């Protein structure tokens, strides 16, 4: 059953939010933030706490897009390993990025604690190897993080240990990251919004930014004049800044939530209560919710969303947990993931006033929260940490406006082939 709420389980179970008004005509601000997800909310909160007059514009409702639909997983690092980053960017740049990724997780936990955000935050993340080759790569990464970065929260799991941690025998082993975790995605977004408003930020919903002209953001309801404009739309950044289109692609990720598992299955399934992501390119990722359901995501598409998401995801879920054969799926929904060609976040500037951050490529809970914080720092005249990301070379997707989607779709099919046969 797919509920009418577009965010599925999250919308059905999130704490109520007070609606924000549409923007009431022309406004003036020190900073205008475009986008009401984690990046924009974090930016608005940190700017307001620094004393700036901040206006945030959201085209729909706060947390409506990826920030209210994602898997809720908190990851360490990036989609590229630290060894890959060292080879590509050099050891010092790679270390600076690692330090910021560590800060990203701490920022999430600090905001949750400081603002008393009730979002079912829990610790623990398991990266499950889908084959022996992936397991060897995880072992190399774990050893590198232990030895070169002093990161002791990560260790390897053999086949017996991961089976005990997850209650499934489909993985040859994996990596346990005690520094990772998971939370209720929409409750976290709404908590950030509440904190930003209390700090003095003005949040406006149903106020789509149509275009940017110099220091002005044009909406249907009025114009915002601002000293700094912060673009925080992730996958939809090009709708406001078309020049970013070659750098950002979006795939649709599909998630289901089962009915409550019952006491026996709830205790048996993933007894460690960690979040889980596997090592496929088109990965499975899943966790238990605070109310004892399994939230399971699998499969992706570029062009369209299937009418029956549950029928697409359910076979992947049953491959991992065949004991759920008789457990119904009560919620099924999709979300748009912004990805970059490098799988690294894309930060930068357009002109003198506009800053942007997007492309978290599946690691958005922590990295987007940090991205907003760094956007705020740069807008307040302290760009050094923002520039650690801005210096990461961005690569355009090939094909131009007409061929970009078909080429990305072909790449996804190739990755699916690799997942199956390699």
mmCIF file of C-alpha atoms in Angstrom:
data_model
loop_
_atom_site.group_PDB
_atom_site.id
_atom_site.type_symbol
_atom_site.label_atom_id
_atom_site.label_comp_id
_atom_site.label_asym_id
_atom_site.label_seq_id
_atom_site.Cartn_x
_atom_site.Cartn_y
_atom_site.Cartn_z
ATOM 1 C CA UNK A 1 0.000 0.000 0.000
ATOM 2 C CA UNK A 2 1.417 3.372 -0.997
ATOM 3 C CA UNK A 3 -0.064 6.118 1.185
ATOM 4 C CA UNK A 4 -1.096 9.482 -0.233
ATOM 5 C CA UNK A 5 1.693 11.158 1.762
ATOM 6 C CA UNK A 6 4.508 11.596 -0.783
ATOM 7 C CA UNK A 7 7.208 10.820 1.769
ATOM 8 C CA UNK A 8 5.700 7.516 2.799
ATOM 9 C CA UNK A 9 6.641 6.268 6.238
ATOM 10 C CA UNK A 10 8.403 9.469 7.251
ATOM 11 C CA UNK A 11 5.432 11.734 6.611
ATOM 12 C CA UNK A 12 3.130 9.271 8.358
ATOM 13 C CA UNK A 13 5.237 9.092 11.522
ATOM 14 C CA UNK A 14 7.007 12.455 11.806
ATOM 15 C CA UNK A 15 6.211 14.862 14.593
ATOM 16 C CA UNK A 16 3.812 17.611 13.466
ATOM 17 C CA UNK A 17 5.338 20.718 11.938
ATOM 18 C CA UNK A 18 3.861 24.191 11.976
ATOM 19 C CA UNK A 19 3.424 25.285 8.343
ATOM 20 C CA UNK A 20 5.535 28.219 7.231
ATOM 21 C CA UNK A 21 3.865 30.997 5.205
ATOM 22 C CA UNK A 22 4.629 31.861 1.604
ATOM 23 C CA UNK A 23 6.895 34.838 1.216
ATOM 24 C CA UNK A 24 4.792 38.016 1.535
ATOM 25 C CA UNK A 25 6.154 40.226 -1.230
ATOM 26 C CA UNK A 26 9.536 41.908 -1.584
ATOM 27 C CA UNK A 27 12.090 41.346 1.189
ATOM 28 C CA UNK A 28 15.646 42.304 2.161
ATOM 29 C CA UNK A 29 18.145 39.997 3.882
ATOM 30 C CA UNK A 30 21.827 39.574 4.570
ATOM 31 C CA UNK A 31 21.567 36.088 3.078
ATOM 32 C CA UNK A 32 18.906 34.272 1.057
ATOM 33 C CA UNK A 33 19.034 30.482 1.262
ATOM 34 C CA UNK A 34 17.299 28.562 -1.537
ATOM 35 C CA UNK A 35 16.224 25.083 -0.465
ATOM 36 C CA UNK A 36 14.603 23.719 2.680
ATOM 37 C CA UNK A 37 16.580 20.487 3.068
ATOM 38 C CA UNK A 38 19.492 19.680 5.347
ATOM 39 C CA UNK A 39 21.952 21.948 3.513
ATOM 40 C CA UNK A 40 19.683 24.978 3.482
ATOM 41 C CA UNK A 41 18.349 24.483 7.000
ATOM 42 C CA UNK A 42 21.828 24.036 8.430
ATOM 43 C CA UNK A 43 23.021 27.139 6.572
ATOM 44 C CA UNK A 44 20.062 29.190 7.816
ATOM 45 C CA UNK A 45 20.565 27.994 11.388
ATOM 46 C CA UNK A 46 24.287 28.741 11.478
ATOM 47 C CA UNK A 47 23.839 32.128 9.809
ATOM 48 C CA UNK A 48 21.043 33.152 12.172
ATOM 49 C CA UNK A 49 23.098 32.077 15.179
ATOM 50 C CA UNK A 50 25.869 34.366 13.890
ATOM 51 C CA UNK A 51 23.477 37.307 13.906
ATOM 52 C CA UNK A 52 22.684 37.503 10.187
ATOM 53 C CA UNK A 53 19.226 38.286 8.841
ATOM 54 C CA UNK A 54 18.368 35.136 6.900
ATOM 55 C CA UNK A 55 15.506 34.257 4.581
ATOM 56 C CA UNK A 56 15.059 30.647 3.467
ATOM 57 C CA UNK A 57 12.884 29.745 0.474
ATOM 58 C CA UNK A 58 11.393 26.279 -0.025
ATOM 59 C CA UNK A 59 9.381 25.472 -3.152
ATOM 60 C CA UNK A 60 7.251 22.850 -1.397
ATOM 61 C CA UNK A 61 7.447 22.121 2.338
ATOM 62 C CA UNK A 62 10.426 21.877 4.635
ATOM 63 C CA UNK A 63 12.147 18.530 4.100
ATOM 64 C CA UNK A 64 9.916 17.684 1.148
ATOM 65 C CA UNK A 65 12.607 16.299 -1.161
ATOM 66 C CA UNK A 66 15.608 14.080 -0.348
ATOM 67 C CA UNK A 67 15.947 15.361 3.227
ATOM 68 C CA UNK A 68 12.535 13.947 4.086
ATOM 69 C CA UNK A 69 12.756 10.730 2.059
ATOM 70 C CA UNK A 70 16.252 9.273 2.478
ATOM 71 C CA UNK A 71 17.476 6.188 4.302
ATOM 72 C CA UNK A 72 18.453 8.223 7.365
ATOM 73 C CA UNK A 73 21.975 6.768 7.408
ATOM 74 C CA UNK A 74 25.011 8.568 8.816
ATOM 75 C CA UNK A 75 28.205 7.526 7.019
ATOM 76 C CA UNK A 76 31.874 8.158 7.640
ATOM 77 C CA UNK A 77 33.895 9.674 4.830
ATOM 78 C CA UNK A 78 32.782 9.741 1.215
ATOM 79 C CA UNK A 79 31.792 7.487 -1.658
ATOM 80 C CA UNK A 80 35.494 7.419 -2.559
ATOM 81 C CA UNK A 81 37.873 5.763 -0.091
ATOM 82 C CA UNK A 82 40.573 7.777 1.595
ATOM 83 C CA UNK A 83 43.220 5.879 -0.371
ATOM 84 C CA UNK A 84 41.521 6.915 -3.618
ATOM 85 C CA UNK A 85 41.337 10.521 -2.455
ATOM 86 C CA UNK A 86 45.010 10.503 -1.489
ATOM 87 C CA UNK A 87 45.990 9.244 -4.920
ATOM 88 C CA UNK A 88 43.764 11.782 -6.671
ATOM 89 C CA UNK A 89 44.141 14.898 -4.514
ATOM 90 C CA UNK A 90 47.244 14.310 -2.431
ATOM 91 C CA UNK A 91 47.560 13.231 1.181
ATOM 92 C CA UNK A 92 47.054 16.626 2.790
ATOM 93 C CA UNK A 93 43.894 17.480 0.858
ATOM 94 C CA UNK A 94 42.538 13.990 1.505
ATOM 95 C CA UNK A 95 43.232 14.367 5.226
ATOM 96 C CA UNK A 96 41.533 17.772 5.314
ATOM 97 C CA UNK A 97 38.475 16.185 3.691
ATOM 98 C CA UNK A 98 38.510 13.328 6.202
ATOM 99 C CA UNK A 99 38.645 15.766 9.110
ATOM 100 C CA UNK A 100 35.634 17.624 7.707
ATOM 101 C CA UNK A 101 33.734 14.356 7.205
ATOM 102 C CA UNK A 102 34.399 13.496 10.835
ATOM 103 C CA UNK A 103 33.134 16.940 11.800
ATOM 104 C CA UNK A 104 30.020 16.326 9.693
ATOM 105 C CA UNK A 105 28.960 13.401 11.896
ATOM 106 C CA UNK A 106 29.778 15.327 15.046
ATOM 107 C CA UNK A 107 27.771 18.292 13.760
ATOM 108 C CA UNK A 108 24.663 16.150 13.296
ATOM 109 C CA UNK A 109 24.966 14.695 16.775
ATOM 110 C CA UNK A 110 25.750 18.085 18.286
ATOM 111 C CA UNK A 111 22.734 19.758 16.684
ATOM 112 C CA UNK A 112 20.445 16.936 17.775
ATOM 113 C CA UNK A 113 21.675 17.218 21.347
ATOM 114 C CA UNK A 114 21.858 21.006 21.573
ATOM 115 C CA UNK A 115 18.430 21.624 20.051
ATOM 116 C CA UNK A 116 16.803 18.532 21.549
ATOM 117 C CA UNK A 117 15.713 17.203 18.163
ATOM 118 C CA UNK A 118 13.673 14.030 18.683
ATOM 119 C CA UNK A 119 14.693 12.036 15.605
ATOM 120 C CA UNK A 120 15.460 8.518 16.957
ATOM 121 C CA UNK A 121 19.216 8.980 16.523
ATOM 122 C CA UNK A 122 21.183 5.754 16.990
ATOM 123 C CA UNK A 123 24.805 4.741 16.525
ATOM 124 C CA UNK A 124 26.214 1.997 14.326
ATOM 125 C CA UNK A 125 26.598 1.343 10.591
ATOM 126 C CA UNK A 126 27.556 -1.884 8.839
ATOM 127 C CA UNK A 127 28.935 -1.926 5.302
ATOM 128 C CA UNK A 128 28.119 -5.413 4.007
ATOM 129 C CA UNK A 129 30.375 -6.867 1.300
ATOM 130 C CA UNK A 130 28.382 -8.358 -1.564
ATOM 131 C CA UNK A 131 31.283 -10.565 -2.722
ATOM 132 C CA UNK A 132 34.845 -11.573 -1.865
ATOM 133 C CA UNK A 133 36.407 -8.808 -3.961
ATOM 134 C CA UNK A 134 34.394 -6.157 -2.136
ATOM 135 C CA UNK A 135 35.323 -7.746 1.199
ATOM 136 C CA UNK A 136 39.029 -7.463 0.372
ATOM 137 C CA UNK A 137 38.560 -3.797 -0.542
ATOM 138 C CA UNK A 138 36.790 -3.163 2.765
ATOM 139 C CA UNK A 139 39.609 -4.869 4.642
ATOM 140 C CA UNK A 140 42.172 -2.653 2.900
ATOM 141 C CA UNK A 141 40.140 0.465 3.673
ATOM 142 C CA UNK A 142 39.693 -0.532 7.324
ATOM 143 C CA UNK A 143 43.412 -1.156 7.784
ATOM 144 C CA UNK A 144 44.207 2.177 6.132
ATOM 145 C CA UNK A 145 41.793 4.114 8.355
ATOM 146 C CA UNK A 146 43.123 2.391 11.466
ATOM 147 C CA UNK A 147 46.797 2.922 10.641
ATOM 148 C CA UNK A 148 46.916 6.235 8.760
ATOM 149 C CA UNK A 149 43.995 8.150 10.261
ATOM 150 C CA UNK A 150 43.861 6.695 13.755
ATOM 151 C CA UNK A 151 40.186 5.905 13.238
ATOM 152 C CA UNK A 152 39.489 3.157 15.746
ATOM 153 C CA UNK A 153 35.706 3.078 15.421
ATOM 154 C CA UNK A 154 35.864 0.827 12.372
ATOM 155 C CA UNK A 155 36.673 -2.896 12.288
ATOM 156 C CA UNK A 156 36.088 -5.885 10.056
ATOM 157 C CA UNK A 157 33.421 -8.561 10.494
ATOM 158 C CA UNK A 158 33.884 -12.089 9.192
ATOM 159 C CA UNK A 159 31.047 -14.178 7.766
ATOM 160 C CA UNK A 160 29.963 -15.526 11.140
ATOM 161 C CA UNK A 161 30.057 -12.110 12.820
ATOM 162 C CA UNK A 162 28.078 -10.325 10.147
ATOM 163 C CA UNK A 163 25.513 -13.127 10.124
ATOM 164 C CA UNK A 164 25.103 -12.672 13.871
ATOM 165 C CA UNK A 165 24.893 -8.875 13.532
ATOM 166 C CA UNK A 166 22.275 -8.959 10.761
ATOM 167 C CA UNK A 167 20.524 -12.342 10.944
ATOM 168 C CA UNK A 168 21.237 -13.151 7.312
ATOM 169 C CA UNK A 169 23.823 -15.348 5.657
ATOM 170 C CA UNK A 170 24.097 -13.601 2.280
ATOM 171 C CA UNK A 171 27.291 -11.655 2.995
ATOM 172 C CA UNK A 172 30.858 -13.040 3.200
ATOM 173 C CA UNK A 173 31.755 -10.328 5.709
ATOM 174 C CA UNK A 174 31.722 -6.594 6.182
ATOM 175 C CA UNK A 175 32.833 -3.549 8.099
ATOM 176 C CA UNK A 176 31.366 -2.280 11.367
ATOM 177 C CA UNK A 177 31.594 1.483 11.847
ATOM 178 C CA UNK A 178 30.653 2.480 15.376
ATOM 179 C CA UNK A 179 30.958 6.119 14.305
ATOM 180 C CA UNK A 180 28.128 5.780 11.802
ATOM 181 C CA UNK A 181 24.459 5.725 12.655
ATOM 182 C CA UNK A 182 20.910 6.479 11.584
ATOM 183 C CA UNK A 183 17.929 8.702 12.353
ATOM 184 C CA UNK A 184 14.379 9.607 11.318
ATOM 185 C CA UNK A 185 15.030 11.702 8.231
ATOM 186 C CA UNK A 186 12.021 14.028 8.302
ATOM 187 C CA UNK A 187 12.019 14.552 12.062
ATOM 188 C CA UNK A 188 15.644 15.658 11.759
ATOM 189 C CA UNK A 189 14.791 18.143 8.997
ATOM 190 C CA UNK A 190 11.880 19.554 10.950
ATOM 191 C CA UNK A 191 14.048 19.812 14.045
ATOM 192 C CA UNK A 192 16.622 21.830 12.126
ATOM 193 C CA UNK A 193 13.848 24.098 10.834
ATOM 194 C CA UNK A 194 12.516 24.715 14.330
ATOM 195 C CA UNK A 195 16.013 25.515 15.594
ATOM 196 C CA UNK A 196 16.625 27.911 12.692
ATOM 197 C CA UNK A 197 13.379 29.759 13.348
ATOM 198 C CA UNK A 198 14.155 30.059 17.058
ATOM 199 C CA UNK A 199 17.532 31.541 16.113
ATOM 200 C CA UNK A 200 15.766 34.198 14.039
ATOM 201 C CA UNK A 201 15.777 32.824 10.485
ATOM 202 C CA UNK A 202 12.654 33.475 8.389
ATOM 203 C CA UNK A 203 11.442 30.314 6.632
ATOM 204 C CA UNK A 204 8.981 30.476 3.751
ATOM 205 C CA UNK A 205 7.311 27.458 2.147
ATOM 206 C CA UNK A 206 5.579 27.234 -1.242
ATOM 207 C CA UNK A 207 7.940 29.998 -2.333
ATOM 208 C CA UNK A 208 9.840 28.708 -5.333
ATOM 209 C CA UNK A 209 12.908 30.615 -6.480
ATOM 210 C CA UNK A 210 12.423 31.081 -10.216
ATOM 211 C CA UNK A 211 15.730 32.719 -11.090
ATOM 212 C CA UNK A 212 18.605 34.788 -9.759
ATOM 213 C CA UNK A 213 19.420 38.222 -11.116
ATOM 214 C CA UNK A 214 22.513 39.732 -9.533
ATOM 215 C CA UNK A 215 21.743 40.140 -5.836
ATOM 216 C CA UNK A 216 18.053 39.370 -6.272
ATOM 217 C CA UNK A 217 16.162 36.093 -6.013
ATOM 218 C CA UNK A 218 12.950 36.226 -8.013
ATOM 219 C CA UNK A 219 9.881 34.337 -6.769
ATOM 220 C CA UNK A 220 6.322 34.467 -8.048
ATOM 221 C CA UNK A 221 5.296 36.244 -4.829
ATOM 222 C CA UNK A 222 8.123 38.780 -4.712
ATOM 223 C CA UNK A 223 11.836 39.505 -4.829
ATOM 224 C CA UNK A 224 14.470 38.928 -2.128
ATOM 225 C CA UNK A 225 17.438 41.281 -2.237
ATOM 226 C CA UNK A 226 20.436 39.813 -0.410
ATOM 227 C CA UNK A 227 24.149 40.380 0.027
ATOM 228 C CA UNK A 228 24.757 36.634 -0.310
ATOM 229 C CA UNK A 229 22.694 33.920 -2.012
ATOM 230 C CA UNK A 230 23.174 30.302 -0.947
ATOM 231 C CA UNK A 231 21.935 27.660 -3.370
ATOM 232 C CA UNK A 232 21.030 24.463 -1.491
ATOM 233 C CA UNK A 233 18.796 22.515 -3.884
ATOM 234 C CA UNK A 234 21.038 19.452 -4.400
ATOM 235 C CA UNK A 235 19.634 17.444 -7.344
ATOM 236 C CA UNK A 236 17.484 20.390 -8.432
ATOM 237 C CA UNK A 237 20.202 23.049 -8.378
ATOM 238 C CA UNK A 238 20.110 23.488 -12.148
ATOM 239 C CA UNK A 239 16.480 24.619 -11.997
ATOM 240 C CA UNK A 240 17.774 27.863 -10.477
ATOM 241 C CA UNK A 241 21.320 27.911 -11.863
ATOM 242 C CA UNK A 242 21.230 26.200 -15.293
ATOM 243 C CA UNK A 243 25.021 26.363 -15.632
ATOM 244 C CA UNK A 244 25.252 23.645 -12.963
ATOM 245 C CA UNK A 245 23.275 21.114 -15.037
ATOM 246 C CA UNK A 246 26.334 19.290 -16.468
ATOM 247 C CA UNK A 247 27.695 18.663 -12.980
ATOM 248 C CA UNK A 248 24.676 17.094 -11.280
ATOM 249 C CA UNK A 249 22.643 14.018 -12.205
ATOM 250 C CA UNK A 250 19.754 12.519 -10.320
ATOM 251 C CA UNK A 251 18.589 8.984 -9.833
ATOM 252 C CA UNK A 252 15.396 7.820 -8.187
ATOM 253 C CA UNK A 253 15.938 5.591 -5.168
ATOM 254 C CA UNK A 254 13.082 3.413 -3.906
ATOM 255 C CA UNK A 255 12.320 2.610 -0.267
ATOM 256 C CA UNK A 256 9.720 0.472 1.478
ATOM 257 C CA UNK A 257 8.677 0.101 5.092
ATOM 258 C CA UNK A 258 7.179 -3.127 6.350
ATOM 259 C CA UNK A 259 4.397 -3.491 8.847
ATOM 260 C CA UNK A 260 5.636 -3.671 12.457
ATOM 261 C CA UNK A 261 7.683 -6.855 12.730
ATOM 262 C CA UNK A 262 6.353 -8.150 16.009
ATOM 263 C CA UNK A 263 8.453 -8.806 19.079
ATOM 264 C CA UNK A 264 10.140 -12.021 17.850
ATOM 265 C CA UNK A 265 11.248 -10.709 14.449
ATOM 266 C CA UNK A 266 12.078 -7.312 15.884
ATOM 267 C CA UNK A 267 14.597 -8.855 18.275
ATOM 268 C CA UNK A 268 15.924 -11.381 15.768
ATOM 269 C CA UNK A 269 16.362 -9.099 12.760
ATOM 270 C CA UNK A 270 19.495 -6.906 12.895
ATOM 271 C CA UNK A 271 19.887 -7.408 16.665
ATOM 272 C CA UNK A 272 22.780 -4.918 16.631
ATOM 273 C CA UNK A 273 20.241 -2.238 15.531
ATOM 274 C CA UNK A 274 22.821 -0.777 13.145
ATOM 275 C CA UNK A 275 22.014 0.689 9.773
ATOM 276 C CA UNK A 276 23.268 -1.366 6.824
ATOM 277 C CA UNK A 277 24.470 -0.542 3.325
ATOM 278 C CA UNK A 278 26.029 -3.049 0.949
ATOM 279 C CA UNK A 279 28.915 -2.516 -1.464
ATOM 280 C CA UNK A 280 27.063 -2.713 -4.773
ATOM 281 C CA UNK A 281 27.160 0.269 -7.086
ATOM 282 C CA UNK A 282 23.347 0.154 -7.108
ATOM 283 C CA UNK A 283 23.187 -0.727 -3.473
ATOM 284 C CA UNK A 284 20.752 -2.092 -0.923
ATOM 285 C CA UNK A 285 20.524 -0.074 2.277
ATOM 286 C CA UNK A 286 18.264 -0.726 5.219
ATOM 287 C CA UNK A 287 17.656 -0.423 8.949
ATOM 288 C CA UNK A 288 15.001 -0.934 11.593
ATOM 289 C CA UNK A 289 12.832 2.006 12.538
ATOM 290 C CA UNK A 290 12.156 3.107 16.080
ATOM 291 C CA UNK A 291 8.687 1.540 15.903
ATOM 292 C CA UNK A 292 10.006 -1.857 14.821
ATOM 293 C CA UNK A 293 9.604 -1.868 11.043
ATOM 294 C CA UNK A 294 12.229 -2.686 8.457
ATOM 295 C CA UNK A 295 13.011 0.205 6.115
ATOM 296 C CA UNK A 296 14.606 -1.297 3.020
ATOM 297 C CA UNK A 297 15.855 0.488 -0.103
ATOM 298 C CA UNK A 298 16.987 -1.118 -3.312
ATOM 299 C CA UNK A 299 17.003 -0.463 -7.060
ATOM 300 C CA UNK A 300 17.333 2.867 -8.816
ATOM 301 C CA UNK A 301 16.142 4.463 -12.032
ATOM 302 C CA UNK A 302 16.966 7.628 -13.905
ATOM 303 C CA UNK A 303 13.930 8.284 -16.043
ATOM 304 C CA UNK A 304 10.825 7.259 -14.133
ATOM 305 C CA UNK A 305 9.315 5.930 -10.926
ATOM 306 C CA UNK A 306 7.438 2.605 -11.187
ATOM 307 C CA UNK A 307 3.768 2.605 -10.279
ATOM 308 C CA UNK A 308 4.268 -0.226 -7.806
ATOM 309 C CA UNK A 309 7.493 0.533 -5.931
ATOM 310 C CA UNK A 310 6.898 -2.260 -3.432
ATOM 311 C CA UNK A 311 6.947 -4.921 -6.157
ATOM 312 C CA UNK A 312 10.349 -3.651 -7.302
ATOM 313 C CA UNK A 313 11.983 -3.496 -3.873
ATOM 314 C CA UNK A 314 10.381 -6.525 -2.202
ATOM 315 C CA UNK A 315 12.431 -9.180 -4.101
ATOM 316 C CA UNK A 316 15.652 -7.466 -3.013
ATOM 317 C CA UNK A 317 14.456 -7.427 0.575
ATOM 318 C CA UNK A 318 13.459 -11.093 0.538
ATOM 319 C CA UNK A 319 16.823 -12.097 -0.933
ATOM 320 C CA UNK A 320 18.424 -10.710 2.231
ATOM 321 C CA UNK A 321 15.650 -11.617 4.681
ATOM 322 C CA UNK A 322 13.536 -14.520 3.362
ATOM 323 C CA UNK A 323 11.884 -14.777 6.794
ATOM 324 C CA UNK A 324 9.899 -11.633 5.893
ATOM 325 C CA UNK A 325 7.944 -13.469 3.186
ATOM 326 C CA UNK A 326 4.665 -13.079 5.078
ATOM 327 C CA UNK A 327 5.269 -9.549 6.394
ATOM 328 C CA UNK A 328 3.313 -6.964 4.385
ATOM 329 C CA UNK A 329 4.772 -3.728 3.092
ATOM 330 C CA UNK A 330 2.759 -0.759 4.358
ATOM 331 C CA UNK A 331 4.664 2.162 2.824
ATOM 332 C CA UNK A 332 6.580 2.611 -0.412
ATOM 333 C CA UNK A 333 8.059 5.841 -1.758
ATOM 334 C CA UNK A 334 10.858 7.271 -3.849
ATOM 335 C CA UNK A 335 13.368 10.076 -3.517
ATOM 336 C CA UNK A 336 15.700 11.863 -5.895
ATOM 337 C CA UNK A 337 19.399 11.443 -5.116
ATOM 338 C CA UNK A 338 21.791 14.077 -6.436
ATOM 339 C CA UNK A 339 25.007 12.487 -7.685
ATOM 340 C CA UNK A 340 28.177 13.877 -9.199
ATOM 341 C CA UNK A 341 30.432 12.224 -11.710
ATOM 342 C CA UNK A 342 33.241 12.065 -9.134
ATOM 343 C CA UNK A 343 30.830 10.954 -6.365
ATOM 344 C CA UNK A 344 32.265 13.801 -4.285
ATOM 345 C CA UNK A 345 30.281 16.833 -3.108
ATOM 346 C CA UNK A 346 30.409 19.788 -5.492
ATOM 347 C CA UNK A 347 30.907 23.181 -3.825
ATOM 348 C CA UNK A 348 31.618 26.447 -5.552
ATOM 349 C CA UNK A 349 30.732 29.998 -6.524
ATOM 350 C CA UNK A 350 28.892 31.644 -9.380
ATOM 351 C CA UNK A 351 29.761 35.302 -9.641
ATOM 352 C CA UNK A 352 30.449 37.438 -6.585
ATOM 353 C CA UNK A 353 27.393 36.650 -4.470
ATOM 354 C CA UNK A 354 26.209 33.098 -5.157
ATOM 355 C CA UNK A 355 27.566 30.077 -3.273
ATOM 356 C CA UNK A 356 26.376 26.506 -3.887
ATOM 357 C CA UNK A 357 26.796 23.057 -2.359
ATOM 358 C CA UNK A 358 25.278 19.850 -3.691
ATOM 359 C CA UNK A 359 25.978 16.326 -4.951
ATOM 360 C CA UNK A 360 26.386 14.341 -1.731
ATOM 361 C CA UNK A 361 25.861 11.121 -3.696
ATOM 362 C CA UNK A 362 24.080 9.174 -0.966
ATOM 363 C CA UNK A 363 25.993 10.514 2.059
ATOM 364 C CA UNK A 364 23.788 13.529 2.555
ATOM 365 C CA UNK A 365 22.612 13.264 6.162
ATOM 366 C CA UNK A 366 26.014 14.205 7.565
ATOM 367 C CA UNK A 367 27.646 15.906 4.582
ATOM 368 C CA UNK A 368 24.678 18.131 3.744
ATOM 369 C CA UNK A 369 24.462 19.276 7.350
ATOM 370 C CA UNK A 370 28.147 20.154 7.195
ATOM 371 C CA UNK A 371 27.666 21.707 3.752
ATOM 372 C CA UNK A 372 25.173 24.174 5.184
ATOM 373 C CA UNK A 373 27.544 25.033 8.009
ATOM 374 C CA UNK A 374 30.387 25.694 5.552
ATOM 375 C CA UNK A 375 28.129 27.742 3.267
ATOM 376 C CA UNK A 376 27.279 29.899 6.264
ATOM 377 C CA UNK A 377 30.959 30.324 7.134
ATOM 378 C CA UNK A 378 31.812 31.356 3.578
ATOM 379 C CA UNK A 379 28.893 33.785 3.426
ATOM 380 C CA UNK A 380 30.152 35.387 6.641
ATOM 381 C CA UNK A 381 33.605 35.949 5.142
ATOM 382 C CA UNK A 382 35.400 32.799 6.336
ATOM 383 C CA UNK A 383 35.681 30.625 3.192
ATOM 384 C CA UNK A 384 38.740 28.533 4.081
ATOM 385 C CA UNK A 385 36.903 25.333 5.050
ATOM 386 C CA UNK A 386 34.340 25.738 2.268
ATOM 387 C CA UNK A 387 37.268 25.937 -0.147
ATOM 388 C CA UNK A 388 38.553 22.518 0.929
ATOM 389 C CA UNK A 389 35.536 21.166 -0.976
ATOM 390 C CA UNK A 390 35.550 23.852 -3.673
ATOM 391 C CA UNK A 391 39.113 22.775 -4.596
ATOM 392 C CA UNK A 392 37.980 19.216 -5.388
ATOM 393 C CA UNK A 393 37.929 19.129 -9.214
ATOM 394 C CA UNK A 394 34.411 18.766 -10.591
ATOM 395 C CA UNK A 395 33.756 16.770 -13.755
ATOM 396 C CA UNK A 396 30.894 17.248 -16.166
ATOM 397 C CA UNK A 397 28.647 14.380 -17.143
ATOM 398 C CA UNK A 398 29.056 13.733 -20.875
ATOM 399 C CA UNK A 399 26.461 14.130 -23.565
ATOM 400 C CA UNK A 400 25.008 17.595 -23.285
ATOM 401 C CA UNK A 401 21.385 18.358 -22.493
ATOM 402 C CA UNK A 402 19.898 15.787 -24.886
ATOM 403 C CA UNK A 403 22.192 12.810 -24.295
ATOM 404 C CA UNK A 404 23.059 13.223 -20.606
ATOM 405 C CA UNK A 405 20.114 11.196 -19.311
ATOM 406 C CA UNK A 406 20.542 8.285 -21.745
ATOM 407 C CA UNK A 407 24.271 8.105 -21.010
ATOM 408 C CA UNK A 408 23.782 8.133 -17.242
ATOM 409 C CA UNK A 409 21.102 5.457 -17.639
ATOM 410 C CA UNK A 410 23.533 3.342 -19.665
ATOM 411 C CA UNK A 411 26.132 3.783 -16.926
ATOM 412 C CA UNK A 412 23.640 2.598 -14.303
ATOM 413 C CA UNK A 413 22.928 -0.505 -16.384
ATOM 414 C CA UNK A 414 26.659 -1.206 -16.613
ATOM 415 C CA UNK A 415 27.021 -0.854 -12.848
ATOM 416 C CA UNK A 416 24.111 -3.243 -12.336
ATOM 417 C CA UNK A 417 25.864 -5.714 -14.627
ATOM 418 C CA UNK A 418 29.067 -5.357 -12.586
ATOM 419 C CA UNK A 419 27.136 -5.855 -9.342
ATOM 420 C CA UNK A 420 25.749 -9.115 -10.623
ATOM 421 C CA UNK A 421 28.757 -10.659 -12.281
ATOM 422 C CA UNK A 422 31.848 -9.179 -10.623
#
